[in-house]
């Protein structure tokens, strides 16, 4: 792990963790977080899950299929590699969320605020194909954008059928059409 990655992770642990706890969020625990960390930082939930069968929109379905595996071969559910760009936590109801720190007065900040306002103006609070924003909190001269965490393999989703793949493609294109129709270019 590079020094800047370790510094970013320390920021979340030392500065953000207590502040987030006051607001009802518990950051995932980071395994191997020490000065000698050189390869990866895996993290996993600290709190038990809210429901073994999942949550209602916008929260993710959660499945305890991993419980049938041998203790030493199963992965921690909702574990992930985290370098501090996006961190994972659980809210007061133990639902899984993702958090990203965004600079104030940045283009990304303006887009996040626009999307948050646009979704909340809709009766169902949903923009098809766009990950919903739960809240935007001011923190340390930045904005902390909180979204639900969807899936346990965020970087490598597992599809069970062609229908699921096509559904994902349709969702992505719907979101992209909304962004482009709103003058937002996704990079």
PDB file of C-alpha atoms in Angstrom:
ATOM      1  CA  UNK A   1       0.000   0.000   0.000  1.00  0.00           C
ATOM      2  CA  UNK A   2       1.308   3.434  -0.872  1.00  0.00           C
ATOM      3  CA  UNK A   3       1.790   6.102   1.792  1.00  0.00           C
ATOM      4  CA  UNK A   4      -1.075   8.220   0.466  1.00  0.00           C
ATOM      5  CA  UNK A   5      -3.426   5.215   0.677  1.00  0.00           C
ATOM      6  CA  UNK A   6      -2.381   4.544   4.265  1.00  0.00           C
ATOM      7  CA  UNK A   7      -2.823   8.245   5.096  1.00  0.00           C
ATOM      8  CA  UNK A   8      -6.327   8.178   3.595  1.00  0.00           C
ATOM      9  CA  UNK A   9      -7.220   5.049   5.578  1.00  0.00           C
ATOM     10  CA  UNK A  10      -5.869   6.643   8.783  1.00  0.00           C
ATOM     11  CA  UNK A  11      -8.056   9.695   8.105  1.00  0.00           C
ATOM     12  CA  UNK A  12     -11.153   7.481   8.058  1.00  0.00           C
ATOM     13  CA  UNK A  13     -10.086   5.593  11.168  1.00  0.00           C
ATOM     14  CA  UNK A  14      -8.804   8.487  13.277  1.00  0.00           C
ATOM     15  CA  UNK A  15     -10.908  11.485  12.185  1.00  0.00           C
ATOM     16  CA  UNK A  16     -14.059  10.201  10.553  1.00  0.00           C
ATOM     17  CA  UNK A  17     -14.918   7.130  12.657  1.00  0.00           C
ATOM     18  CA  UNK A  18     -15.846   9.060  15.869  1.00  0.00           C
ATOM     19  CA  UNK A  19     -17.727  11.743  13.885  1.00  0.00           C
ATOM     20  CA  UNK A  20     -19.689   9.087  11.965  1.00  0.00           C
ATOM     21  CA  UNK A  21     -20.547   7.180  15.159  1.00  0.00           C
ATOM     22  CA  UNK A  22     -22.198  10.352  16.503  1.00  0.00           C
ATOM     23  CA  UNK A  23     -24.387  10.350  13.379  1.00  0.00           C
ATOM     24  CA  UNK A  24     -25.344   6.692  13.573  1.00  0.00           C
ATOM     25  CA  UNK A  25     -22.799   5.152  11.182  1.00  0.00           C
ATOM     26  CA  UNK A  26     -20.285   2.450  12.089  1.00  0.00           C
ATOM     27  CA  UNK A  27     -17.410   2.031   9.641  1.00  0.00           C
ATOM     28  CA  UNK A  28     -16.454  -1.505   8.664  1.00  0.00           C
ATOM     29  CA  UNK A  29     -13.458  -2.843  10.534  1.00  0.00           C
ATOM     30  CA  UNK A  30     -10.234  -2.821   8.538  1.00  0.00           C
ATOM     31  CA  UNK A  31      -8.115  -5.931   8.793  1.00  0.00           C
ATOM     32  CA  UNK A  32      -4.329  -5.582   8.662  1.00  0.00           C
ATOM     33  CA  UNK A  33      -4.485  -1.821   9.184  1.00  0.00           C
ATOM     34  CA  UNK A  34      -1.021  -1.035  10.493  1.00  0.00           C
ATOM     35  CA  UNK A  35       2.159   0.688   9.434  1.00  0.00           C
ATOM     36  CA  UNK A  36       3.553  -2.433   7.768  1.00  0.00           C
ATOM     37  CA  UNK A  37       0.535  -2.927   5.506  1.00  0.00           C
ATOM     38  CA  UNK A  38       1.940  -3.366   2.042  1.00  0.00           C
ATOM     39  CA  UNK A  39      -0.495  -5.344  -0.097  1.00  0.00           C
ATOM     40  CA  UNK A  40      -4.169  -4.858   0.697  1.00  0.00           C
ATOM     41  CA  UNK A  41      -6.632  -3.626   3.242  1.00  0.00           C
ATOM     42  CA  UNK A  42      -9.674  -5.814   3.548  1.00  0.00           C
ATOM     43  CA  UNK A  43     -12.632  -4.603   5.528  1.00  0.00           C
ATOM     44  CA  UNK A  44     -15.786  -6.191   6.832  1.00  0.00           C
ATOM     45  CA  UNK A  45     -18.897  -5.270   8.814  1.00  0.00           C
ATOM     46  CA  UNK A  46     -18.532  -4.609  12.509  1.00  0.00           C
ATOM     47  CA  UNK A  47     -22.219  -4.964  13.392  1.00  0.00           C
ATOM     48  CA  UNK A  48     -24.497  -7.950  12.772  1.00  0.00           C
ATOM     49  CA  UNK A  49     -26.744  -7.646   9.718  1.00  0.00           C
ATOM     50  CA  UNK A  50     -30.166  -6.064  10.035  1.00  0.00           C
ATOM     51  CA  UNK A  51     -31.961  -8.962   8.411  1.00  0.00           C
ATOM     52  CA  UNK A  52     -30.743 -12.251   6.987  1.00  0.00           C
ATOM     53  CA  UNK A  53     -33.166 -11.840   4.098  1.00  0.00           C
ATOM     54  CA  UNK A  54     -32.386  -8.302   3.125  1.00  0.00           C
ATOM     55  CA  UNK A  55     -33.810  -4.859   3.050  1.00  0.00           C
ATOM     56  CA  UNK A  56     -36.394  -2.886   1.165  1.00  0.00           C
ATOM     57  CA  UNK A  57     -35.432  -0.427  -1.555  1.00  0.00           C
ATOM     58  CA  UNK A  58     -33.049   1.321  -1.556  1.00  0.00           C
ATOM     59  CA  UNK A  59     -31.170  -1.115   0.674  1.00  0.00           C
ATOM     60  CA  UNK A  60     -29.586  -4.274  -0.664  1.00  0.00           C
ATOM     61  CA  UNK A  61     -30.790  -7.812  -0.365  1.00  0.00           C
ATOM     62  CA  UNK A  62     -28.569  -9.708   2.041  1.00  0.00           C
ATOM     63  CA  UNK A  63     -28.212 -13.453   1.919  1.00  0.00           C
ATOM     64  CA  UNK A  64     -26.450 -15.683   4.418  1.00  0.00           C
ATOM     65  CA  UNK A  65     -25.555 -18.393   1.885  1.00  0.00           C
ATOM     66  CA  UNK A  66     -21.941 -18.185   3.057  1.00  0.00           C
ATOM     67  CA  UNK A  67     -22.890 -19.767   6.404  1.00  0.00           C
ATOM     68  CA  UNK A  68     -22.918 -23.216   4.831  1.00  0.00           C
ATOM     69  CA  UNK A  69     -19.187 -23.047   4.011  1.00  0.00           C
ATOM     70  CA  UNK A  70     -16.444 -24.227   6.328  1.00  0.00           C
ATOM     71  CA  UNK A  71     -15.297 -21.484   8.707  1.00  0.00           C
ATOM     72  CA  UNK A  72     -11.787 -21.243   7.223  1.00  0.00           C
ATOM     73  CA  UNK A  73     -12.926 -21.146   3.580  1.00  0.00           C
ATOM     74  CA  UNK A  74     -15.766 -18.627   3.613  1.00  0.00           C
ATOM     75  CA  UNK A  75     -15.355 -14.940   3.068  1.00  0.00           C
ATOM     76  CA  UNK A  76     -16.836 -12.359   5.361  1.00  0.00           C
ATOM     77  CA  UNK A  77     -20.127 -11.221   3.827  1.00  0.00           C
ATOM     78  CA  UNK A  78     -19.933  -7.743   2.412  1.00  0.00           C
ATOM     79  CA  UNK A  79     -16.180  -7.668   2.856  1.00  0.00           C
ATOM     80  CA  UNK A  80     -14.232  -5.595   0.359  1.00  0.00           C
ATOM     81  CA  UNK A  81     -10.858  -4.164  -0.438  1.00  0.00           C
ATOM     82  CA  UNK A  82     -10.865  -0.534   0.593  1.00  0.00           C
ATOM     83  CA  UNK A  83      -8.194   2.025  -0.134  1.00  0.00           C
ATOM     84  CA  UNK A  84     -10.163   4.901   1.336  1.00  0.00           C
ATOM     85  CA  UNK A  85     -11.648   6.425  -1.834  1.00  0.00           C
ATOM     86  CA  UNK A  86     -14.974   4.845  -0.922  1.00  0.00           C
ATOM     87  CA  UNK A  87     -15.541   3.316   2.509  1.00  0.00           C
ATOM     88  CA  UNK A  88     -18.249   1.037   3.800  1.00  0.00           C
ATOM     89  CA  UNK A  89     -20.302   1.282   6.972  1.00  0.00           C
ATOM     90  CA  UNK A  90     -23.550   0.250   8.598  1.00  0.00           C
ATOM     91  CA  UNK A  91     -26.248   2.637   9.748  1.00  0.00           C
ATOM     92  CA  UNK A  92     -28.098   2.520  13.090  1.00  0.00           C
ATOM     93  CA  UNK A  93     -30.353  -0.193  11.706  1.00  0.00           C
ATOM     94  CA  UNK A  94     -27.266  -2.208  10.621  1.00  0.00           C
ATOM     95  CA  UNK A  95     -27.959  -1.696   6.911  1.00  0.00           C
ATOM     96  CA  UNK A  96     -24.920  -1.549   4.638  1.00  0.00           C
ATOM     97  CA  UNK A  97     -23.935   1.780   3.090  1.00  0.00           C
ATOM     98  CA  UNK A  98     -21.081   3.182   1.025  1.00  0.00           C
ATOM     99  CA  UNK A  99     -19.549   6.611   1.658  1.00  0.00           C
ATOM    100  CA  UNK A 100     -17.471   8.891  -0.498  1.00  0.00           C
ATOM    101  CA  UNK A 101     -15.808  12.148   0.458  1.00  0.00           C
ATOM    102  CA  UNK A 102     -16.341  14.815  -2.215  1.00  0.00           C
ATOM    103  CA  UNK A 103     -14.665  18.220  -2.312  1.00  0.00           C
ATOM    104  CA  UNK A 104     -16.993  21.151  -1.797  1.00  0.00           C
ATOM    105  CA  UNK A 105     -17.472  23.461  -4.767  1.00  0.00           C
ATOM    106  CA  UNK A 106     -16.321  20.720  -7.168  1.00  0.00           C
ATOM    107  CA  UNK A 107     -18.138  19.547 -10.281  1.00  0.00           C
ATOM    108  CA  UNK A 108     -18.671  16.182  -8.582  1.00  0.00           C
ATOM    109  CA  UNK A 109     -20.271  17.974  -5.618  1.00  0.00           C
ATOM    110  CA  UNK A 110     -22.650  19.861  -7.903  1.00  0.00           C
ATOM    111  CA  UNK A 111     -23.630  16.628  -9.680  1.00  0.00           C
ATOM    112  CA  UNK A 112     -24.243  14.797  -6.380  1.00  0.00           C
ATOM    113  CA  UNK A 113     -26.444  17.619  -5.081  1.00  0.00           C
ATOM    114  CA  UNK A 114     -28.365  17.755  -8.383  1.00  0.00           C
ATOM    115  CA  UNK A 115     -28.994  13.978  -8.294  1.00  0.00           C
ATOM    116  CA  UNK A 116     -30.029  14.084  -4.636  1.00  0.00           C
ATOM    117  CA  UNK A 117     -32.537  16.866  -5.358  1.00  0.00           C
ATOM    118  CA  UNK A 118     -33.803  15.184  -8.561  1.00  0.00           C
ATOM    119  CA  UNK A 119     -34.400  11.831  -6.845  1.00  0.00           C
ATOM    120  CA  UNK A 120     -36.208  13.439  -3.909  1.00  0.00           C
ATOM    121  CA  UNK A 121     -38.548  15.307  -6.265  1.00  0.00           C
ATOM    122  CA  UNK A 122     -39.794  11.978  -7.664  1.00  0.00           C
ATOM    123  CA  UNK A 123     -42.713  10.236  -5.946  1.00  0.00           C
ATOM    124  CA  UNK A 124     -40.791   6.949  -5.604  1.00  0.00           C
ATOM    125  CA  UNK A 125     -37.479   8.698  -4.748  1.00  0.00           C
ATOM    126  CA  UNK A 126     -35.832   6.672  -7.522  1.00  0.00           C
ATOM    127  CA  UNK A 127     -34.039   7.575 -10.740  1.00  0.00           C
ATOM    128  CA  UNK A 128     -33.818   4.345 -12.766  1.00  0.00           C
ATOM    129  CA  UNK A 129     -30.212   3.293 -13.283  1.00  0.00           C
ATOM    130  CA  UNK A 130     -28.794   5.748 -10.725  1.00  0.00           C
ATOM    131  CA  UNK A 131     -27.626   4.613  -7.303  1.00  0.00           C
ATOM    132  CA  UNK A 132     -29.787   6.521  -4.808  1.00  0.00           C
ATOM    133  CA  UNK A 133     -28.147   9.021  -2.472  1.00  0.00           C
ATOM    134  CA  UNK A 134     -29.346   8.572   1.105  1.00  0.00           C
ATOM    135  CA  UNK A 135     -27.867  11.786   2.432  1.00  0.00           C
ATOM    136  CA  UNK A 136     -25.115  14.340   1.912  1.00  0.00           C
ATOM    137  CA  UNK A 137     -23.368  15.455   5.092  1.00  0.00           C
ATOM    138  CA  UNK A 138     -20.934  18.370   5.527  1.00  0.00           C
ATOM    139  CA  UNK A 139     -17.626  17.117   6.909  1.00  0.00           C
ATOM    140  CA  UNK A 140     -14.140  18.636   7.201  1.00  0.00           C
ATOM    141  CA  UNK A 141     -14.578  21.086   4.318  1.00  0.00           C
ATOM    142  CA  UNK A 142     -16.014  18.335   2.114  1.00  0.00           C
ATOM    143  CA  UNK A 143     -19.329  16.606   1.501  1.00  0.00           C
ATOM    144  CA  UNK A 144     -19.795  13.026   2.622  1.00  0.00           C
ATOM    145  CA  UNK A 145     -22.114  11.291   0.145  1.00  0.00           C
ATOM    146  CA  UNK A 146     -23.915   8.258   1.601  1.00  0.00           C
ATOM    147  CA  UNK A 147     -25.461   5.622  -0.670  1.00  0.00           C
ATOM    148  CA  UNK A 148     -26.786   2.124  -0.053  1.00  0.00           C
ATOM    149  CA  UNK A 149     -24.257  -0.611  -0.666  1.00  0.00           C
ATOM    150  CA  UNK A 150     -25.630  -2.936  -3.306  1.00  0.00           C
ATOM    151  CA  UNK A 151     -24.216  -6.425  -3.609  1.00  0.00           C
ATOM    152  CA  UNK A 152     -21.405  -8.239  -1.916  1.00  0.00           C
ATOM    153  CA  UNK A 153     -19.101  -8.226  -4.950  1.00  0.00           C
ATOM    154  CA  UNK A 154     -19.141  -4.604  -6.057  1.00  0.00           C
ATOM    155  CA  UNK A 155     -16.184  -4.915  -8.402  1.00  0.00           C
ATOM    156  CA  UNK A 156     -17.080  -8.313  -9.857  1.00  0.00           C
ATOM    157  CA  UNK A 157     -20.857  -8.809  -9.849  1.00  0.00           C
ATOM    158  CA  UNK A 158     -22.074 -12.370 -10.346  1.00  0.00           C
ATOM    159  CA  UNK A 159     -24.871 -12.887 -12.814  1.00  0.00           C
ATOM    160  CA  UNK A 160     -26.886 -16.086 -12.799  1.00  0.00           C
ATOM    161  CA  UNK A 161     -28.489 -15.697 -16.230  1.00  0.00           C
ATOM    162  CA  UNK A 162     -28.454 -13.772 -19.470  1.00  0.00           C
ATOM    163  CA  UNK A 163     -31.699 -12.137 -18.302  1.00  0.00           C
ATOM    164  CA  UNK A 164     -29.857 -10.662 -15.284  1.00  0.00           C
ATOM    165  CA  UNK A 165     -27.091  -9.359 -17.555  1.00  0.00           C
ATOM    166  CA  UNK A 166     -29.615  -7.755 -19.917  1.00  0.00           C
ATOM    167  CA  UNK A 167     -31.454  -6.229 -16.963  1.00  0.00           C
ATOM    168  CA  UNK A 168     -28.177  -4.712 -15.723  1.00  0.00           C
ATOM    169  CA  UNK A 169     -27.365  -3.336 -19.190  1.00  0.00           C
ATOM    170  CA  UNK A 170     -30.872  -1.819 -19.433  1.00  0.00           C
ATOM    171  CA  UNK A 171     -30.451  -0.240 -15.998  1.00  0.00           C
ATOM    172  CA  UNK A 172     -27.028   1.190 -16.890  1.00  0.00           C
ATOM    173  CA  UNK A 173     -28.356   2.644 -20.152  1.00  0.00           C
ATOM    174  CA  UNK A 174     -31.369   4.161 -18.356  1.00  0.00           C
ATOM    175  CA  UNK A 175     -29.053   5.862 -15.884  1.00  0.00           C
ATOM    176  CA  UNK A 176     -26.739   7.051 -18.628  1.00  0.00           C
ATOM    177  CA  UNK A 177     -29.705   8.464 -20.609  1.00  0.00           C
ATOM    178  CA  UNK A 178     -30.869  10.369 -17.521  1.00  0.00           C
ATOM    179  CA  UNK A 179     -27.384  11.786 -16.912  1.00  0.00           C
ATOM    180  CA  UNK A 180     -26.890  12.839 -20.538  1.00  0.00           C
ATOM    181  CA  UNK A 181     -30.422  14.288 -20.682  1.00  0.00           C
ATOM    182  CA  UNK A 182     -29.475  16.398 -17.644  1.00  0.00           C
ATOM    183  CA  UNK A 183     -26.248  17.627 -19.238  1.00  0.00           C
ATOM    184  CA  UNK A 184     -24.038  15.404 -17.080  1.00  0.00           C
ATOM    185  CA  UNK A 185     -21.169  13.486 -18.642  1.00  0.00           C
ATOM    186  CA  UNK A 186     -20.133  10.334 -16.791  1.00  0.00           C
ATOM    187  CA  UNK A 187     -16.355   9.896 -16.659  1.00  0.00           C
TER     188      UNK A 187
END
